[in-house]
Coordinates of C-alpha atoms (C1' of nucleotides) in Angstrom, one line a residue:
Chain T
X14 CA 15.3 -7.3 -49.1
X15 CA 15.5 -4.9 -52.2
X16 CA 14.2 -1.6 -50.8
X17 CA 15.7 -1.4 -47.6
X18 CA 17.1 1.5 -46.5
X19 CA 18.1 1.0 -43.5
X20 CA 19.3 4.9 -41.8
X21 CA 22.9 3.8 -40.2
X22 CA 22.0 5.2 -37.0
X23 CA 25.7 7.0 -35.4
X24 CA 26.0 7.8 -32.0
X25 CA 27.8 11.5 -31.2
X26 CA 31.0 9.3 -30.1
X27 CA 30.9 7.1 -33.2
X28 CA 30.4 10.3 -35.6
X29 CA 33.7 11.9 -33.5
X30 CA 35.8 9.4 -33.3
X31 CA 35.5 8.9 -36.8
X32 CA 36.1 12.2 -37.7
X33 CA 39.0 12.7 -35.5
X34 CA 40.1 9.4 -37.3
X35 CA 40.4 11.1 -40.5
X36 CA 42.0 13.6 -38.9
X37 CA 44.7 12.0 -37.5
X38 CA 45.3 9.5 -40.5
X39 CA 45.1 12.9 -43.1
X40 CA 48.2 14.0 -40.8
X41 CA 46.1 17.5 -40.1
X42 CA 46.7 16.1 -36.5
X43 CA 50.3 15.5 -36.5
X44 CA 51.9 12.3 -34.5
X45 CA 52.7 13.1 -31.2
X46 CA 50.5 16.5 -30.9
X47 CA 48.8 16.6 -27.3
X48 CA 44.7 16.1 -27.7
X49 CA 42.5 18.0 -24.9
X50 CA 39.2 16.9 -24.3
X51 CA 37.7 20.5 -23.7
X52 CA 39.3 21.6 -26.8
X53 CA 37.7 19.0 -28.9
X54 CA 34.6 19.5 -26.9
X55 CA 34.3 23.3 -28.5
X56 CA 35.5 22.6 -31.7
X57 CA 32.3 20.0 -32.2
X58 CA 29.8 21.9 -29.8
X59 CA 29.3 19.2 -27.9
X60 CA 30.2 18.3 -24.0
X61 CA 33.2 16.7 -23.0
X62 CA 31.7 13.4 -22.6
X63 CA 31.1 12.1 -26.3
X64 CA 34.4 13.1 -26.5
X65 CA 35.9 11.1 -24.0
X66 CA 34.3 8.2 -25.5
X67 CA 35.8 8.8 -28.9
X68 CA 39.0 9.1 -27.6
X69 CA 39.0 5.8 -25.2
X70 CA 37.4 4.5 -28.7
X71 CA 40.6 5.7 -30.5
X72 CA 43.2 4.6 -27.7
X73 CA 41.7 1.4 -28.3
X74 CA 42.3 1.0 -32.1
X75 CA 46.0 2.4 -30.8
X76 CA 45.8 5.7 -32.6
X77 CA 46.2 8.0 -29.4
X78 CA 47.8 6.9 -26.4
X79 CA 46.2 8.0 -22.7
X80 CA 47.4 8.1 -19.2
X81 CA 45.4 8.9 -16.4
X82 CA 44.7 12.5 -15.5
X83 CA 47.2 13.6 -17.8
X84 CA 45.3 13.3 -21.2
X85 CA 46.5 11.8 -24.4
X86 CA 48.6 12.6 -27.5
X87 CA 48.4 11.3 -30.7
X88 CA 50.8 7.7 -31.2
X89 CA 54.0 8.0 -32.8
X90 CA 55.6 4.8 -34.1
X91 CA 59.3 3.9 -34.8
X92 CA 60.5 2.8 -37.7
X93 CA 61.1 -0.6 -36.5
X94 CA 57.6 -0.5 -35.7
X95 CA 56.2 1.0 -38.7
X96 CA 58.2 -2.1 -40.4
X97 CA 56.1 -4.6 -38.0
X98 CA 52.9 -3.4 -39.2
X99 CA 53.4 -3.4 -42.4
X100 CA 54.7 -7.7 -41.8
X101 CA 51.7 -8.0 -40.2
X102 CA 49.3 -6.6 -43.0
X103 CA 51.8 -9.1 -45.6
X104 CA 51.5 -12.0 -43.0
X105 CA 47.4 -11.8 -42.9
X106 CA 46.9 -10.5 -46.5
X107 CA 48.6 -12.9 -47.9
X108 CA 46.8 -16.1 -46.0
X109 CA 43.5 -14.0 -46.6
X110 CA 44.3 -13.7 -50.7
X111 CA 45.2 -18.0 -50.5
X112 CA 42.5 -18.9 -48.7
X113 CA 39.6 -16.3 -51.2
X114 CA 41.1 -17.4 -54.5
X115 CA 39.5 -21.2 -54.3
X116 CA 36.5 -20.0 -53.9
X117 CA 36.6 -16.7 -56.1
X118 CA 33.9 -16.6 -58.5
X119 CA 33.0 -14.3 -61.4
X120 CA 31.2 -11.9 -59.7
X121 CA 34.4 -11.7 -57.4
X122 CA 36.5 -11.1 -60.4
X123 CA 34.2 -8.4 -62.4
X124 CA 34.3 -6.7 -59.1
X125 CA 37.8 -6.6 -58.7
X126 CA 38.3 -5.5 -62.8
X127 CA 35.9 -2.6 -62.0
X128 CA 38.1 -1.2 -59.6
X129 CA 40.7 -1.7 -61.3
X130 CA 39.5 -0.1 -64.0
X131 CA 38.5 3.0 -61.7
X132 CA 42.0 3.1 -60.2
X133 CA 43.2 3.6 -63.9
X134 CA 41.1 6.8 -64.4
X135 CA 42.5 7.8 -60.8
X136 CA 45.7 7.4 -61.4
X137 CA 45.3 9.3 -65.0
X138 CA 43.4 12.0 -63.4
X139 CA 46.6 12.1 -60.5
X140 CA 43.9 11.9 -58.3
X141 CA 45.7 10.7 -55.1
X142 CA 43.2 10.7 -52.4
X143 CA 40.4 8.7 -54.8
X144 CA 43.3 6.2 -55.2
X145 CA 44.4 5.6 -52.2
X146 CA 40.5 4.5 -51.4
X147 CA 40.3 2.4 -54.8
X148 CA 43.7 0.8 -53.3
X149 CA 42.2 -0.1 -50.3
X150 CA 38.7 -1.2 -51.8
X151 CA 40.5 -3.5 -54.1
X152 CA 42.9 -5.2 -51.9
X153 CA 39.4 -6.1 -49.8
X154 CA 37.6 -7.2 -52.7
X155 CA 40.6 -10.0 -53.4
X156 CA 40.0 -11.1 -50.4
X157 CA 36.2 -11.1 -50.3
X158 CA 36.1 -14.2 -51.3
X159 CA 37.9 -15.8 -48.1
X160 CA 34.8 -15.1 -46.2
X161 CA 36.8 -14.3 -42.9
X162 CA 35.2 -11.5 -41.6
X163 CA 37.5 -11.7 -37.8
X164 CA 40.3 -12.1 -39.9
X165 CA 39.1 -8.8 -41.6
X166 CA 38.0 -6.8 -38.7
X167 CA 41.7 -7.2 -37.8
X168 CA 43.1 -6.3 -40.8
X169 CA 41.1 -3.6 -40.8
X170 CA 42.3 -2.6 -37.5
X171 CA 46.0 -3.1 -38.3
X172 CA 46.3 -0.7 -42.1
X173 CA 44.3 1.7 -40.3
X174 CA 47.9 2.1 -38.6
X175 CA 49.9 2.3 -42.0
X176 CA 47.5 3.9 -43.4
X177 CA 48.5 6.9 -42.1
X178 CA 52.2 6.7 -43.2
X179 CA 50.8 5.5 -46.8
X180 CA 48.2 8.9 -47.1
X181 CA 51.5 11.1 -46.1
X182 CA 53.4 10.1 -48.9
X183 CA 50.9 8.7 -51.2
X184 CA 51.8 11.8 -53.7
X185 CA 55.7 10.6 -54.0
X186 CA 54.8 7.0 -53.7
X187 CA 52.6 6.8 -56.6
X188 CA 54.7 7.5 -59.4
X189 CA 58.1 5.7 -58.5
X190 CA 55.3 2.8 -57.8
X191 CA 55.3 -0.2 -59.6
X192 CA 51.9 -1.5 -57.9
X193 CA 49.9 -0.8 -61.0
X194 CA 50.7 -3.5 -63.3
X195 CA 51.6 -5.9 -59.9
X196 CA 47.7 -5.1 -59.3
X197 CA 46.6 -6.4 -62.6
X198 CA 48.7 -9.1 -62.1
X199 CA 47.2 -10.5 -59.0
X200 CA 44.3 -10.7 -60.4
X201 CA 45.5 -12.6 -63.5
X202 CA 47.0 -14.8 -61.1
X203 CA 44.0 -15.4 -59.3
X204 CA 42.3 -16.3 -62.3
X205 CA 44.5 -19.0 -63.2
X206 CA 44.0 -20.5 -60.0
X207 CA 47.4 -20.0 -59.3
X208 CA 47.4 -20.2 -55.2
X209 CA 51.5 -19.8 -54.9
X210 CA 52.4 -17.3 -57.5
X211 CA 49.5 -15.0 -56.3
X212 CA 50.1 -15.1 -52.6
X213 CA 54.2 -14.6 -53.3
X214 CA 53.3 -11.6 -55.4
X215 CA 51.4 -10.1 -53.1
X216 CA 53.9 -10.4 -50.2
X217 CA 56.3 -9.0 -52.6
X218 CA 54.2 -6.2 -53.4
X219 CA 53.7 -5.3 -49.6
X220 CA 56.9 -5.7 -48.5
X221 CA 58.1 -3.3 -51.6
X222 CA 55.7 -0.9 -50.4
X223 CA 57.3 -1.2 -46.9
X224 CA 60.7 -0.4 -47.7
X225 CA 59.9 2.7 -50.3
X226 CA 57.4 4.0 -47.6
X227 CA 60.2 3.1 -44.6
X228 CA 63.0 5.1 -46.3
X229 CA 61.2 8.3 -47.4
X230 CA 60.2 8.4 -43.8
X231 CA 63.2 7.9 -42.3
X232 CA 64.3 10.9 -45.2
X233 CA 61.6 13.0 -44.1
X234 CA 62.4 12.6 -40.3
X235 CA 66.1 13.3 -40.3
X236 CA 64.7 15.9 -42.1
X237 CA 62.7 17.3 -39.3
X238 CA 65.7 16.7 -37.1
X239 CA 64.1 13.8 -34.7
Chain J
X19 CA 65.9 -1.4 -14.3
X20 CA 65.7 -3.6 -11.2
X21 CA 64.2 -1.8 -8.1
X22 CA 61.3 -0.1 -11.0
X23 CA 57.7 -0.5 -9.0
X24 CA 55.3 1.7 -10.7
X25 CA 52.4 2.1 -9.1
X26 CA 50.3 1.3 -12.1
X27 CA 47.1 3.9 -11.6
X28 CA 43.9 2.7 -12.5
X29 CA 40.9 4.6 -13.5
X30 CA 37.5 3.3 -12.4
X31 CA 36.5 2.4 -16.0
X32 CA 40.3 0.5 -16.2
X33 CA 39.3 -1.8 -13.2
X34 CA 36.0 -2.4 -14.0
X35 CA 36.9 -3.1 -17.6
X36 CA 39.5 -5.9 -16.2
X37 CA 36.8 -7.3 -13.8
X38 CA 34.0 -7.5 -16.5
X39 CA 36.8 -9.2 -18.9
X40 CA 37.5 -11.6 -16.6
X41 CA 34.3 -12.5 -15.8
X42 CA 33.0 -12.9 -19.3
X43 CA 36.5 -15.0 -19.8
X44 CA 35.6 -17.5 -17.2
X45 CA 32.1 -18.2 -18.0
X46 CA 30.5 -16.4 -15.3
X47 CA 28.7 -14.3 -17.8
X48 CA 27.6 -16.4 -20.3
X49 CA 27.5 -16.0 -24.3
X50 CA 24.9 -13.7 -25.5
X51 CA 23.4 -12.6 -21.9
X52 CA 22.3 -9.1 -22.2
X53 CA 24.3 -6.2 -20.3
X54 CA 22.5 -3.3 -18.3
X55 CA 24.6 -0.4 -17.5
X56 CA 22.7 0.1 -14.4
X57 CA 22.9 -3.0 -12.6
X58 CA 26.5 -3.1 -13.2
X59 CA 26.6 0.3 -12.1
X60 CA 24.8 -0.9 -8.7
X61 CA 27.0 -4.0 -8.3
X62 CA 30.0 -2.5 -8.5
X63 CA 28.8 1.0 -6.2
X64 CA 30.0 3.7 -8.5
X65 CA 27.6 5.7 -11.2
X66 CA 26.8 4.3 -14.9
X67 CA 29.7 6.8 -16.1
X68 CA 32.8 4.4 -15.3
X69 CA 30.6 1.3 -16.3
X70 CA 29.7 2.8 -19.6
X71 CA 33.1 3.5 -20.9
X72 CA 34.3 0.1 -19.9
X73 CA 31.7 -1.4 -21.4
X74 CA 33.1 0.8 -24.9
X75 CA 36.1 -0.8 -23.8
X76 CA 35.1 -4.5 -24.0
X77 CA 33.2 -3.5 -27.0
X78 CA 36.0 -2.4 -29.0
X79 CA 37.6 -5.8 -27.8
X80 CA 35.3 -7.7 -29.3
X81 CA 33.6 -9.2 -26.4
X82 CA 30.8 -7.5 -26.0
X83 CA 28.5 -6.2 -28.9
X84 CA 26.9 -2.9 -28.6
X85 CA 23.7 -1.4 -30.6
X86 CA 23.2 2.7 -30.3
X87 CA 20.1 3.2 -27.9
X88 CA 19.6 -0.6 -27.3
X89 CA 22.1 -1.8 -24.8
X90 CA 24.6 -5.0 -25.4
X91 CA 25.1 -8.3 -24.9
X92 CA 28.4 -10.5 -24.7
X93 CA 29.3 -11.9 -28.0
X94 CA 28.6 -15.3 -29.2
X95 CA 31.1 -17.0 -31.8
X96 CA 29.8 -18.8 -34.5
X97 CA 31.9 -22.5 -34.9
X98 CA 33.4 -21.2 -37.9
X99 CA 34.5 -18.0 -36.1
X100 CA 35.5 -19.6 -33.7
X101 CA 38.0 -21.6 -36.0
X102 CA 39.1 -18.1 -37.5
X103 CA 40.3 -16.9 -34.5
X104 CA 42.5 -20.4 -34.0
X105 CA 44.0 -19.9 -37.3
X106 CA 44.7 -16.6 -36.9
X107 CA 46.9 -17.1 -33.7
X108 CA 48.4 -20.0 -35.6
X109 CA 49.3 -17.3 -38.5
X110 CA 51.0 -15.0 -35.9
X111 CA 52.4 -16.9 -33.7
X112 CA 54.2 -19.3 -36.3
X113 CA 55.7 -16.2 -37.1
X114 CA 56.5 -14.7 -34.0
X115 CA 58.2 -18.1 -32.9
X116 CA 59.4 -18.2 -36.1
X117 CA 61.5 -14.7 -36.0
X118 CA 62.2 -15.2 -32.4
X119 CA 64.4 -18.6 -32.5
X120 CA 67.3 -17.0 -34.3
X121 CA 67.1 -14.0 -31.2
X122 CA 66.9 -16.8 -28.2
X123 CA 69.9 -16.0 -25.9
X124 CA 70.1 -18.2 -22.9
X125 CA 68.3 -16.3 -20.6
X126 CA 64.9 -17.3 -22.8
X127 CA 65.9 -20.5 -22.7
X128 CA 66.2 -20.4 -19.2
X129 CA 62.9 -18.8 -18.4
X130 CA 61.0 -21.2 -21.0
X131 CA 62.4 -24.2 -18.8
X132 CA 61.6 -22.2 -15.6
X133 CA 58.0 -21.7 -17.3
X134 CA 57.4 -25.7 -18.6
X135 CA 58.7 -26.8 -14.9
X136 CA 55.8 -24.9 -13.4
X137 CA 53.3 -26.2 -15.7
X138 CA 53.9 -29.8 -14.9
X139 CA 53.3 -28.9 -11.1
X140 CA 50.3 -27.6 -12.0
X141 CA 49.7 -30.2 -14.3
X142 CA 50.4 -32.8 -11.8
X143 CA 48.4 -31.0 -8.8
X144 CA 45.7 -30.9 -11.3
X145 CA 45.8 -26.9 -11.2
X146 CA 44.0 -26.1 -14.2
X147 CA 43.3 -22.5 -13.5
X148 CA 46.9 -22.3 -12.9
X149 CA 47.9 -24.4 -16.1
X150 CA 46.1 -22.1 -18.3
X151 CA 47.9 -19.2 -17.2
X152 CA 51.6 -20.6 -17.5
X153 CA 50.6 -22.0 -20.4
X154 CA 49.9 -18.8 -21.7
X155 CA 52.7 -17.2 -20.1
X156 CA 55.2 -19.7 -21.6
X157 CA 53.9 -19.2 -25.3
X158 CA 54.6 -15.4 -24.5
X159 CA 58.1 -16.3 -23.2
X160 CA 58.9 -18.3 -26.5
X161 CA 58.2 -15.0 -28.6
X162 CA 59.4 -12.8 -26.2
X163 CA 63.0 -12.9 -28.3
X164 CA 60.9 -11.7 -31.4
X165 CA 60.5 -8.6 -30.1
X166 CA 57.7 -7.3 -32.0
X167 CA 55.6 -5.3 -29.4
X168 CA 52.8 -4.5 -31.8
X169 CA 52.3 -7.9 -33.1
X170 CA 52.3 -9.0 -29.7
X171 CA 49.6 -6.3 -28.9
X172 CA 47.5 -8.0 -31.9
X173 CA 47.8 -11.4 -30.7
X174 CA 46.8 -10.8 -27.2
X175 CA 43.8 -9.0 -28.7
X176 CA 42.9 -11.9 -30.6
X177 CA 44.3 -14.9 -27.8
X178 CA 41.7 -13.1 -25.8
X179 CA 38.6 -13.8 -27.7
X180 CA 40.0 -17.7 -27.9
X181 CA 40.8 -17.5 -24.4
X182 CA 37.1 -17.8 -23.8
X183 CA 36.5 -21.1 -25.6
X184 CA 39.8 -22.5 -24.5
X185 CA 39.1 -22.1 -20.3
X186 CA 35.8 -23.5 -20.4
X187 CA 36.9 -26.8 -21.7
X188 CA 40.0 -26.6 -19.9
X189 CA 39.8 -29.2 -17.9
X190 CA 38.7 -31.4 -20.7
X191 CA 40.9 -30.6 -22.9
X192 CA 43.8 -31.2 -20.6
X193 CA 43.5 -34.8 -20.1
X194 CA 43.8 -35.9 -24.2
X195 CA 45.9 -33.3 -24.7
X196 CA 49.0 -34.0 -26.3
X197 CA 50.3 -30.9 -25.5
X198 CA 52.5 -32.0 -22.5
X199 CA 55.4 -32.9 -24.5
X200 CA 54.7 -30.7 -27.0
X201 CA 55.4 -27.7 -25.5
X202 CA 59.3 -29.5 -24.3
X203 CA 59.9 -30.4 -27.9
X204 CA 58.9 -27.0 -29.1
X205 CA 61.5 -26.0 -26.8
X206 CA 63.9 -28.1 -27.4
X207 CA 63.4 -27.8 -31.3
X208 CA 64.2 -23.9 -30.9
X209 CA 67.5 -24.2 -29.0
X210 CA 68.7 -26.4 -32.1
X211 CA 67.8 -23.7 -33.8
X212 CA 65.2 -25.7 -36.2
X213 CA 63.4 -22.7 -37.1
X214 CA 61.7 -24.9 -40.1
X215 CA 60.6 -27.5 -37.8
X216 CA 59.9 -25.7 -34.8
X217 CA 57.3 -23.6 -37.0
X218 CA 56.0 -26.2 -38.1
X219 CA 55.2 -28.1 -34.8
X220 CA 54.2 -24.6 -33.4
X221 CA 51.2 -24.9 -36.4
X222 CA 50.0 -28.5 -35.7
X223 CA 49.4 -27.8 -31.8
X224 CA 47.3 -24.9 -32.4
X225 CA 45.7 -26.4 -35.0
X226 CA 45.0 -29.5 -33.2
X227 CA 44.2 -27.4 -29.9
X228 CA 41.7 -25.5 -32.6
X229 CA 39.9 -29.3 -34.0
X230 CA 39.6 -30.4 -29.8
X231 CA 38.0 -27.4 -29.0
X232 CA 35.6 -27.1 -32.0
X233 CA 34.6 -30.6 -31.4
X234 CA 34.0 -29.8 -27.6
X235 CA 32.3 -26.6 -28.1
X236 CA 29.9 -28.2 -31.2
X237 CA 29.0 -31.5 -29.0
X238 CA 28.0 -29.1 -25.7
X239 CA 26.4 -26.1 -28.2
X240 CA 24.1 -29.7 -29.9
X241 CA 23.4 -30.7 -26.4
X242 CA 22.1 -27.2 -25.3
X243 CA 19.7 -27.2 -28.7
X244 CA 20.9 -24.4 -30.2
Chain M
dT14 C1' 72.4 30.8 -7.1
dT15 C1' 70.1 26.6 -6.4
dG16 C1' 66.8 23.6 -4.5
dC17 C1' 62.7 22.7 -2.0
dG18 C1' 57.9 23.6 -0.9
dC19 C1' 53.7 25.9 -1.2
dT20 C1' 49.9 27.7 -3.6
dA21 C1' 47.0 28.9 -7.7
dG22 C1' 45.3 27.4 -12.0
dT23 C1' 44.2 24.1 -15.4
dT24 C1' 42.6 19.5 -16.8
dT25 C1' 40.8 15.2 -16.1
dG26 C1' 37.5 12.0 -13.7
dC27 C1' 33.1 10.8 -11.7
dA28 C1' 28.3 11.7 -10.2
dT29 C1' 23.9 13.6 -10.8
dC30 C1' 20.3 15.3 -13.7
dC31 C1' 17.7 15.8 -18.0
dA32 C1' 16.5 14.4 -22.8
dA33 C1' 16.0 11.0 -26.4
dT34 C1' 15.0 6.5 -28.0
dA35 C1' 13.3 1.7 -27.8
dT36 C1' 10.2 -1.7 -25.9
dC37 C1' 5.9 -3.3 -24.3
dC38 C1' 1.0 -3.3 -23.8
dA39 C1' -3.5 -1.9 -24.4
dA40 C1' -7.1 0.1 -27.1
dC41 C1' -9.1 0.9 -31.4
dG42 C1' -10.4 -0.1 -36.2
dA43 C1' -10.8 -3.3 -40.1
Chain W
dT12 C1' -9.7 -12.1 -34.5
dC13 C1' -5.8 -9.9 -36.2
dG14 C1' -3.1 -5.9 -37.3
dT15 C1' -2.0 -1.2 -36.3
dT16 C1' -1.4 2.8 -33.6
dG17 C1' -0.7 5.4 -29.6
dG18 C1' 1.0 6.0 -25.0
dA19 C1' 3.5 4.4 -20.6
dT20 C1' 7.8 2.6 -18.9
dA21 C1' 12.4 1.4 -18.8
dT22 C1' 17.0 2.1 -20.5
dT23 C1' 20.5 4.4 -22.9
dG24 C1' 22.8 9.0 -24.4
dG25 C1' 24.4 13.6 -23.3
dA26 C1' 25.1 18.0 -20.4
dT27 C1' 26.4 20.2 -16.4
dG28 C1' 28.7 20.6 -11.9
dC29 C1' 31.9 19.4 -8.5
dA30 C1' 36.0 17.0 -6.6
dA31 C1' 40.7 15.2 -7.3
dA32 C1' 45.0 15.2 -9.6
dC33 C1' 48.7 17.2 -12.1
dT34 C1' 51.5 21.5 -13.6
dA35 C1' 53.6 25.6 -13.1
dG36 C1' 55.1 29.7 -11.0
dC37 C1' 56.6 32.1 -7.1
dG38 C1' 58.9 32.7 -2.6
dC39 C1' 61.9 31.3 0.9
dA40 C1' 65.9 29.2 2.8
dA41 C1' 70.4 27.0 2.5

DNA sequence: TTGCGCTAGTTTGCATCCAATATCCAACGA
DNA sequence: TCGTTGGATATTGGATGCAAACTAGCGCAA
């Protein structure tokens, strides 16, 4: 089992749709722009068909919407809406973080103290886009343990939608941000075995996260004069 | 609002996606049975084109797995999965029901009652097809007041996958289910506006729904030798 | 001037065709 | 006899071409 190497093997759609991803989530395609399949086509020298594919892939994760013969635009969200994902991600994260902290062991922990450790030199450095990765990478390892891997896939699914909001304004979030030390904390929490403390920490650090995020939003919209 | 009759158009891939669904839902294609483009293609008279994308569809569902160059098969739960997905509709839709109460206006009432008078026609005609639908239809009406279209969109998604399990033991379950009165006192609970209680009931029948199917579902799984 | 209808052009949707990859089986060598 | 290697076959993946649908622009009539 040591030396395997096995060569992830990605299929034209897989490789587009997950570039297109980034794309979308980086905000270089803005919400709501209009997405043409012959455009996309010539842009990655390919035909229209792996295209097509990545998209329906994409409308299917709910990051573009698509109607029949009239082609597809990237998904814009309401605020209201934006505010239901973000209870979703606190409803599941939290019963994900209860469930992995029984059965947390050290390796769990050291793994979870590395990162944090990385997100310090991050965060130092003012290195947004490497923390907003180390955020994500930690939040999963917490809940490693939980051994839920459904429960995961639709996490997964679900802050792919936020995450989108969260890279915008990941610069201006950062430093009015409280989430370091609550980060630390968790993990001290977890320690101790303490099931209630943890989990109510952790909604209240996702839920703080969702009002900052909500309001400079809503700023930068009525901004933009929509 | 009233006289709205959209002709809701359907591309091939959209039908065919519905059909396959459906038929992997009710059992007529059984868990891990292997999927060929091109006999689907042939059974349903159009090219491999329409089949292939709704086969990406169901894919990114999670019904059907799907490996680059080597074709798919219909997923198989594991018992413990299968358990995962019942919590996690017991984790969503506590909350749903739970945000929804306060919102109930008497018009939900009223279709809830509408909804639970059907179900014991069907329950009486021993309808279970029939059952199974209202019953689904009348947990939707009982978060309908929630009004969360995204977490609705995420419990279908997952309700789907369970959906499986649940109609192939339907009409075993039905007869030492519980349920019956259940589903009155959940409504009856939510007009008193017992949001506490009401959760909390909400959580013991899925959970109990989630024990009687595991039990089924091991017991014929042992019997089949695998 | 305004509204309707027709036509041209663009874009998507599906089918057919060709290429690439995996599986299976037989032949060869140890 | 068993394991490995090479080729034949079947199945998926991708490109191109054509038909159908939607959009827009112009002309005509009220």
């Amino acid at each position: 089992m040591a030396g395997r190497r096995l060569v992830q093997k990605q299929s034209l759609p897989e490789i587009i749709a997950n570039d297109l991803r980034e794309r979308i989530l980086s905000g270089e395609i803005p919400e709501g722009a209009a997405i043409q399949q012959e455009v996309l086509a010539e842009e990655y020298g390919v035909s229209r068909m792996p295209v097509r594919e990545a998209l329906k892939r994409l409308n299917a994760e709910g990051l573009l919407s698509w109607e029949t013969n009239r082609g597809g635009s990237v998904v814009k969200h309401s605020l209201n809406e934006i505010g239901e994902i973000f209870d979703l991600r606190a409803l599941i994260e939290v019963d994900l973080f209860r469930r992995a902290i029984p059965n947390m062991t050290a390796t769990d922990f050291m793994r979870c103290e590395e990162l944090l450790a990385e997100m310090e030199v991050s965060y130092a450095a003012n290195d947004v886009a490497r923390w907003g990765q180390l955020n994500h990478d930690y939040h999963t390892a917490l809940y490693r343990a939980a051994n839920r891997r459904l429960t995961d896939d639709v996490l997964i699914r679900i802050a792919l939608q936020s995450d989108r909001y969260v890279r915008i304004h990941l610069s201006v979030m950062k430093q009015r941000d409280p989430a370091r030390e609550e980060h630390r904390k968790l993990l001290d929490l977890a320690q101790q075995g303490d099931v209630a403390g943890a989990g109510a920490l952790l909604e209240r650090h996702i839920l703080r996260t969702r009002d900052a995020l909500l309001e400079l939003v809503a700023k930068q919209r009525s901004q933009m004069g929509d």
